[in-house]
PDB file of C-alpha atoms in Angstrom:
ATOM      1  CA  MET A  21      -0.357  -0.357  -0.132  1.00 44.00           C
ATOM      2  CA  THR A  22       3.702   2.370   0.637  1.00 41.00           C
ATOM      3  CA  ARG A  23       4.562   1.729  -1.894  1.00 45.00           C
ATOM      4  CA  THR A  24       1.150   2.417  -4.584  1.00 40.00           C
ATOM      5  CA  PHE A  25       0.592   5.685  -2.642  1.00 34.00           C
ATOM      6  CA  ARG A  26       4.354   6.764  -3.672  1.00 39.00           C
ATOM      7  CA  ALA A  27       3.675   6.290  -6.584  1.00 37.00           C
ATOM      8  CA  SER A  28       0.924   7.566  -7.090  1.00 36.00           C
ATOM      9  CA  LEU A  29       1.371  10.400  -5.570  1.00 34.00           C
ATOM     10  CA  LEU A  30       5.694  10.922  -7.940  1.00 34.00           C
ATOM     11  CA  ALA A  31       2.990  10.555 -10.525  1.00 36.00           C
ATOM     12  CA  ALA A  32       0.894  13.087  -9.485  1.00 35.00           C
ATOM     13  CA  THR A  33       3.608  15.500  -8.782  1.00 33.00           C
ATOM     14  CA  ILE A  34       5.026  14.841 -12.497  1.00 32.00           C
ATOM     15  CA  VAL A  35       1.894  15.355 -13.663  1.00 34.00           C
ATOM     16  CA  LEU A  36       1.863  18.668 -11.942  1.00 32.00           C
ATOM     17  CA  SER A  37       5.361  19.662 -12.800  1.00 32.00           C
ATOM     18  CA  GLY A  38       4.359  19.518 -16.563  1.00 33.00           C
ATOM     19  CA  ALA A  39       1.499  21.472 -16.523  1.00 32.00           C
ATOM     20  CA  SER A  40       3.694  23.984 -14.804  1.00 31.00           C
ATOM     21  CA  LEU A  41       6.047  24.062 -17.481  1.00 29.00           C
ATOM     22  CA  ALA A  42       3.548  23.818 -19.903  1.00 32.00           C
ATOM     23  CA  GLN A  43       1.778  26.813 -18.432  1.00 33.00           C
ATOM     24  CA  ALA A  44       4.921  28.281 -17.778  1.00 35.00           C
ATOM     25  CA  LYS A  45       5.676  27.656 -21.685  1.00 41.00           C
ATOM     26  CA  THR A  46       2.906  29.479 -23.166  1.00 47.00           C
ATOM     27  CA  SER A  47       2.864  32.398 -20.675  1.00 62.00           C
ATOM     28  CA  ASN A  48       2.775  35.968 -22.099  1.00 69.00           C
ATOM     29  CA  PRO A  49       5.868  37.739 -21.680  1.00 80.00           C
ATOM     30  CA  MET A  50       6.625  40.520 -19.398  1.00 79.00           C
ATOM     31  CA  VAL A  51       5.995  43.885 -20.824  1.00 85.00           C
ATOM     32  CA  GLY A  52       7.339  47.184 -20.075  1.00 83.00           C
ATOM     33  CA  GLY A  53       7.301  45.602 -16.463  1.00 80.00           C
ATOM     34  CA  ALA A  54       3.488  44.983 -16.545  1.00 82.00           C
ATOM     35  CA  ALA A  55       2.193  41.291 -16.852  1.00 80.00           C
ATOM     36  CA  MET A  56       0.644  40.907 -20.455  1.00 86.00           C
ATOM     37  CA  TYR A  57      -2.820  39.304 -19.873  1.00 82.00           C
ATOM     38  CA  PRO A  58      -4.168  37.104 -23.167  1.00 85.00           C
ATOM     39  CA  THR A  59      -8.415  37.784 -21.825  1.00 86.00           C
ATOM     40  CA  LYS A  60      -6.942  42.216 -22.424  1.00 86.00           C
ATOM     41  CA  ASN A  61      -7.222  43.435 -25.356  1.00 83.00           C
ATOM     42  CA  ILE A  62      -4.190  44.894 -27.434  1.00 86.00           C
ATOM     43  CA  VAL A  63      -4.979  48.777 -25.775  1.00 88.00           C
ATOM     44  CA  GLU A  64      -5.499  47.547 -21.976  1.00 85.00           C
ATOM     45  CA  ASN A  65      -2.582  45.818 -21.968  1.00 84.00           C
ATOM     46  CA  ALA A  66      -0.424  48.318 -24.238  1.00 87.00           C
ATOM     47  CA  VAL A  67      -1.328  51.139 -21.712  1.00 86.00           C
ATOM     48  CA  ASN A  68       0.326  49.135 -18.681  1.00 83.00           C
ATOM     49  CA  SER A  69       3.666  49.246 -20.058  1.00 87.00           C
ATOM     50  CA  LYS A  70       6.195  51.739 -19.652  1.00 87.00           C
ATOM     51  CA  ASP A  71       8.154  50.925 -22.641  1.00 87.00           C
ATOM     52  CA  HIS A  72       5.375  52.296 -24.774  1.00 90.00           C
ATOM     53  CA  THR A  73       3.861  55.441 -23.350  1.00 89.00           C
ATOM     54  CA  THR A  74       4.901  57.030 -26.531  1.00 92.00           C
ATOM     55  CA  LEU A  75       3.364  54.435 -28.588  1.00 91.00           C
ATOM     56  CA  VAL A  76       0.049  54.724 -26.147  1.00 89.00           C
ATOM     57  CA  ALA A  77      -0.349  58.651 -26.519  1.00 91.00           C
ATOM     58  CA  ALA A  78       0.305  58.043 -30.501  1.00 91.00           C
ATOM     59  CA  VAL A  79      -2.533  56.069 -30.583  1.00 90.00           C
ATOM     60  CA  LYS A  80      -4.740  57.905 -28.537  1.00 89.00           C
ATOM     61  CA  ALA A  81      -3.392  61.424 -30.709  1.00 90.00           C
ATOM     62  CA  ALA A  82      -4.689  59.392 -34.295  1.00 90.00           C
ATOM     63  CA  GLY A  83      -8.095  58.028 -32.756  1.00 89.00           C
ATOM     64  CA  LEU A  84      -7.554  54.530 -33.316  1.00 89.00           C
ATOM     65  CA  VAL A  85      -7.653  53.568 -29.955  1.00 90.00           C
ATOM     66  CA  ASP A  86     -11.228  52.383 -30.318  1.00 85.00           C
ATOM     67  CA  THR A  87     -10.109  50.146 -33.398  1.00 90.00           C
ATOM     68  CA  LEU A  88      -7.248  48.953 -31.204  1.00 84.00           C
ATOM     69  CA  MET A  89      -9.554  47.393 -28.886  1.00 84.00           C
ATOM     70  CA  SER A  90     -12.469  46.535 -31.372  1.00 87.00           C
ATOM     71  CA  ALA A  91     -12.964  42.325 -32.219  1.00 85.00           C
ATOM     72  CA  GLY A  92     -10.134  42.922 -34.802  1.00 86.00           C
ATOM     73  CA  PRO A  93      -8.016  40.108 -34.767  1.00 95.00           C
ATOM     74  CA  PHE A  94      -4.415  41.935 -35.491  1.00 93.00           C
ATOM     75  CA  THR A  95      -1.098  42.200 -35.115  1.00 96.00           C
ATOM     76  CA  VAL A  96       0.999  45.152 -33.732  1.00 94.00           C
ATOM     77  CA  PHE A  97       4.471  45.700 -34.343  1.00 96.00           C
ATOM     78  CA  ALA A  98       4.605  47.828 -31.051  1.00 94.00           C
ATOM     79  CA  PRO A  99       7.562  50.009 -31.404  1.00 95.00           C
ATOM     80  CA  THR A 100       8.866  50.722 -27.878  1.00 93.00           C
ATOM     81  CA  ASN A 101      10.159  54.462 -26.194  1.00 93.00           C
ATOM     82  CA  ALA A 102      13.571  53.440 -27.374  1.00 94.00           C
ATOM     83  CA  ALA A 103      12.122  53.007 -30.966  1.00 95.00           C
ATOM     84  CA  PHE A 104      10.448  56.692 -31.113  1.00 92.00           C
ATOM     85  CA  ALA A 105      13.184  58.179 -29.404  1.00 94.00           C
ATOM     86  CA  LYS A 106      15.617  57.359 -32.277  1.00 94.00           C
ATOM     87  CA  LEU A 107      13.548  58.974 -35.041  1.00 92.00           C
ATOM     88  CA  PRO A 108      14.768  62.553 -35.183  1.00 91.00           C
ATOM     89  CA  ALA A 109      14.459  65.405 -32.234  1.00 90.00           C
ATOM     90  CA  GLY A 110      10.532  66.877 -32.832  1.00 89.00           C
ATOM     91  CA  THR A 111       8.992  63.807 -34.821  1.00 89.00           C
ATOM     92  CA  VAL A 112       7.172  63.107 -32.441  1.00 89.00           C
ATOM     93  CA  GLU A 113       5.784  66.103 -31.075  1.00 90.00           C
ATOM     94  CA  THR A 114       5.192  67.323 -34.570  1.00 91.00           C
ATOM     95  CA  LEU A 115       3.302  64.325 -35.193  1.00 90.00           C
ATOM     96  CA  VAL A 116       1.231  63.989 -32.153  1.00 89.00           C
ATOM     97  CA  LYS A 117      -0.350  67.569 -32.997  1.00 91.00           C
ATOM     98  CA  PRO A 118      -3.612  67.517 -34.620  1.00 92.00           C
ATOM     99  CA  GLU A 119      -2.634  68.766 -37.713  1.00 94.00           C
ATOM    100  CA  ASN A 120      -0.535  66.226 -38.261  1.00 92.00           C
ATOM    101  CA  LYS A 121      -3.271  63.559 -37.247  1.00 93.00           C
ATOM    102  CA  ALA A 122      -3.111  62.005 -41.530  1.00 93.00           C
ATOM    103  CA  THR A 123       0.788  61.669 -41.116  1.00 93.00           C
ATOM    104  CA  LEU A 124       0.923  59.606 -38.027  1.00 92.00           C
ATOM    105  CA  THR A 125      -2.218  57.378 -38.870  1.00 93.00           C
ATOM    106  CA  THR A 126      -0.473  56.744 -41.779  1.00 94.00           C
ATOM    107  CA  ILE A 127       3.166  55.639 -39.680  1.00 94.00           C
ATOM    108  CA  LEU A 128       1.114  53.757 -36.938  1.00 93.00           C
ATOM    109  CA  THR A 129      -1.318  51.785 -39.594  1.00 93.00           C
ATOM    110  CA  TYR A 130       2.081  50.428 -41.194  1.00 96.00           C
ATOM    111  CA  HIS A 131       3.015  48.181 -37.717  1.00 95.00           C
ATOM    112  CA  VAL A 132      -0.530  46.949 -37.707  1.00 95.00           C
ATOM    113  CA  VAL A 133      -1.670  43.789 -39.988  1.00 96.00           C
ATOM    114  CA  PRO A 134      -4.767  42.160 -39.894  1.00 95.00           C
ATOM    115  CA  GLY A 135      -4.834  38.712 -38.403  1.00 95.00           C
ATOM    116  CA  ARG A 136      -3.154  37.240 -35.675  1.00 95.00           C
ATOM    117  CA  ILE A 137      -0.063  36.516 -37.315  1.00 96.00           C
ATOM    118  CA  SER A 138       2.357  34.833 -34.447  1.00 93.00           C
ATOM    119  CA  ALA A 139       6.122  34.597 -34.208  1.00 93.00           C
ATOM    120  CA  ALA A 140       5.628  30.256 -35.501  1.00 93.00           C
ATOM    121  CA  ASP A 141       3.564  31.850 -38.681  1.00 94.00           C
ATOM    122  CA  ILE A 142       6.256  34.249 -39.772  1.00 96.00           C
ATOM    123  CA  ALA A 143       9.021  31.513 -39.976  1.00 94.00           C
ATOM    124  CA  ALA A 144       6.816  29.568 -41.534  1.00 95.00           C
ATOM    125  CA  SER A 145       5.945  32.059 -44.205  1.00 95.00           C
ATOM    126  CA  ALA A 146       9.805  32.528 -44.320  1.00 95.00           C
ATOM    127  CA  LYS A 147      10.415  28.798 -45.148  1.00 94.00           C
ATOM    128  CA  ALA A 148       7.891  29.130 -47.662  1.00 95.00           C
ATOM    129  CA  HIS A 149       9.218  31.884 -49.526  1.00 95.00           C
ATOM    130  CA  ARG A 150      13.183  31.655 -49.448  1.00 93.00           C
ATOM    131  CA  GLY A 151      14.004  33.210 -46.321  1.00 94.00           C
ATOM    132  CA  VAL A 152      11.612  36.097 -46.998  1.00 95.00           C
ATOM    133  CA  ALA A 153       8.173  36.685 -45.131  1.00 96.00           C
ATOM    134  CA  SER A 154       6.350  39.059 -46.589  1.00 96.00           C
ATOM    135  CA  TYR A 155       3.080  41.068 -44.721  1.00 97.00           C
ATOM    136  CA  THR A 156       0.069  43.635 -46.185  1.00 96.00           C
ATOM    137  CA  THR A 157      -0.798  46.416 -43.429  1.00 96.00           C
ATOM    138  CA  VAL A 158      -3.714  47.845 -42.815  1.00 94.00           C
ATOM    139  CA  GLN A 159      -1.831  51.285 -44.330  1.00 94.00           C
ATOM    140  CA  GLY A 160      -1.091  49.056 -47.424  1.00 95.00           C
ATOM    141  CA  GLY A 161       2.245  48.689 -47.334  1.00 95.00           C
ATOM    142  CA  THR A 162       4.247  46.068 -47.399  1.00 96.00           C
ATOM    143  CA  LEU A 163       6.961  44.805 -43.763  1.00 97.00           C
ATOM    144  CA  THR A 164       9.293  41.971 -44.835  1.00 96.00           C
ATOM    145  CA  PHE A 165      11.125  39.648 -42.584  1.00 97.00           C
ATOM    146  CA  LYS A 166      14.032  38.272 -42.186  1.00 95.00           C
ATOM    147  CA  LYS A 167      16.140  35.508 -39.542  1.00 93.00           C
ATOM    148  CA  GLY A 168      19.009  36.951 -38.950  1.00 87.00           C
ATOM    149  CA  MET A 169      21.771  36.421 -36.622  1.00 85.00           C
ATOM    150  CA  LYS A 170      19.743  37.177 -32.988  1.00 85.00           C
ATOM    151  CA  GLY A 171      16.334  36.894 -33.643  1.00 88.00           C
ATOM    152  CA  TRP A 172      13.686  38.245 -36.553  1.00 93.00           C
ATOM    153  CA  THR A 173      14.371  41.754 -38.170  1.00 94.00           C
ATOM    154  CA  ILE A 174      12.337  43.785 -39.737  1.00 96.00           C
ATOM    155  CA  THR A 175      12.162  45.984 -42.959  1.00 95.00           C
ATOM    156  CA  ASP A 176      10.113  49.338 -43.555  1.00 96.00           C
ATOM    157  CA  ALA A 177       9.521  50.655 -47.768  1.00 93.00           C
ATOM    158  CA  LYS A 178      11.964  52.691 -46.541  1.00 93.00           C
ATOM    159  CA  GLY A 179      14.677  49.698 -46.078  1.00 94.00           C
ATOM    160  CA  ASN A 180      14.366  50.623 -42.246  1.00 93.00           C
ATOM    161  CA  THR A 181      15.662  47.306 -40.613  1.00 94.00           C
ATOM    162  CA  GLY A 182      14.817  46.686 -37.041  1.00 95.00           C
ATOM    163  CA  LYS A 183      14.040  43.485 -34.645  1.00 95.00           C
ATOM    164  CA  ILE A 184      11.450  42.204 -33.405  1.00 95.00           C
ATOM    165  CA  THR A 185      12.867  41.983 -29.189  1.00 93.00           C
ATOM    166  CA  ILE A 186       9.269  40.496 -27.852  1.00 90.00           C
ATOM    167  CA  ALA A 187       7.297  38.037 -29.978  1.00 90.00           C
ATOM    168  CA  ASN A 188       3.883  36.427 -29.087  1.00 91.00           C
ATOM    169  CA  VAL A 189       2.243  39.206 -26.880  1.00 90.00           C
ATOM    170  CA  MET A 190      -1.054  37.722 -26.898  1.00 91.00           C
ATOM    171  CA  GLN A 191      -4.002  39.540 -26.706  1.00 90.00           C
ATOM    172  CA  SER A 192      -7.725  38.740 -27.002  1.00 89.00           C
ATOM    173  CA  ASN A 193      -7.739  40.890 -29.997  1.00 92.00           C
ATOM    174  CA  GLY A 194      -4.561  39.570 -31.240  1.00 90.00           C
ATOM    175  CA  VAL A 195      -0.586  39.806 -30.970  1.00 93.00           C
ATOM    176  CA  ILE A 196       1.752  42.247 -29.847  1.00 92.00           C
ATOM    177  CA  HIS A 197       5.582  42.132 -31.570  1.00 94.00           C
ATOM    178  CA  VAL A 198       7.860  44.543 -29.528  1.00 93.00           C
ATOM    179  CA  ILE A 199      10.003  45.721 -31.982  1.00 95.00           C
ATOM    180  CA  ASP A 200      13.033  48.415 -31.496  1.00 95.00           C
ATOM    181  CA  THR A 201      12.382  50.978 -34.089  1.00 94.00           C
ATOM    182  CA  VAL A 202       9.673  52.549 -35.896  1.00 95.00           C
ATOM    183  CA  MET A 203       8.894  51.742 -39.655  1.00 96.00           C
ATOM    184  CA  MET A 204       8.105  54.023 -41.933  1.00 94.00           C
ATOM    185  CA  PRO A 205       5.564  53.560 -45.053  1.00 94.00           C
TER     186      PRO A 205
END
């Protein structure tokens, strides 16, 4: 009886440990010091990331909050504050002015692709297309992806290249991939 009990306890421990490992593998990463919850939408999660305050302010200025809170699904390539800081001085301040709303909207929607596209989807597309995956953005332009030495690179229409720094931040209405460069249409 003792041997059977120990065997059952060991089996239960292994199953529970396996469940914990599986949960850890599927948990969303922390972004900007905040937990990202797959039950929340893109905006509800993004507002909690201290690394995305510039992006959130830009989304508000462009009037895109309601869109990004809708059912989607959307894939957002979300530039960090540091990515916006790489733009020429005064660019962000100029873009968030009401008279520049159309330009800001064009830039922001260039970071959004319809559908829920995971890192595995990008990899599969690249594999099927000689190492390059391309996606049409909501703005109408194209973003391209290639596997680099240290992860995936993203390239815009102007040839600017950045990196996906955090992939697969799952949301209730899509997925966010954090990037280190603002893409330009």
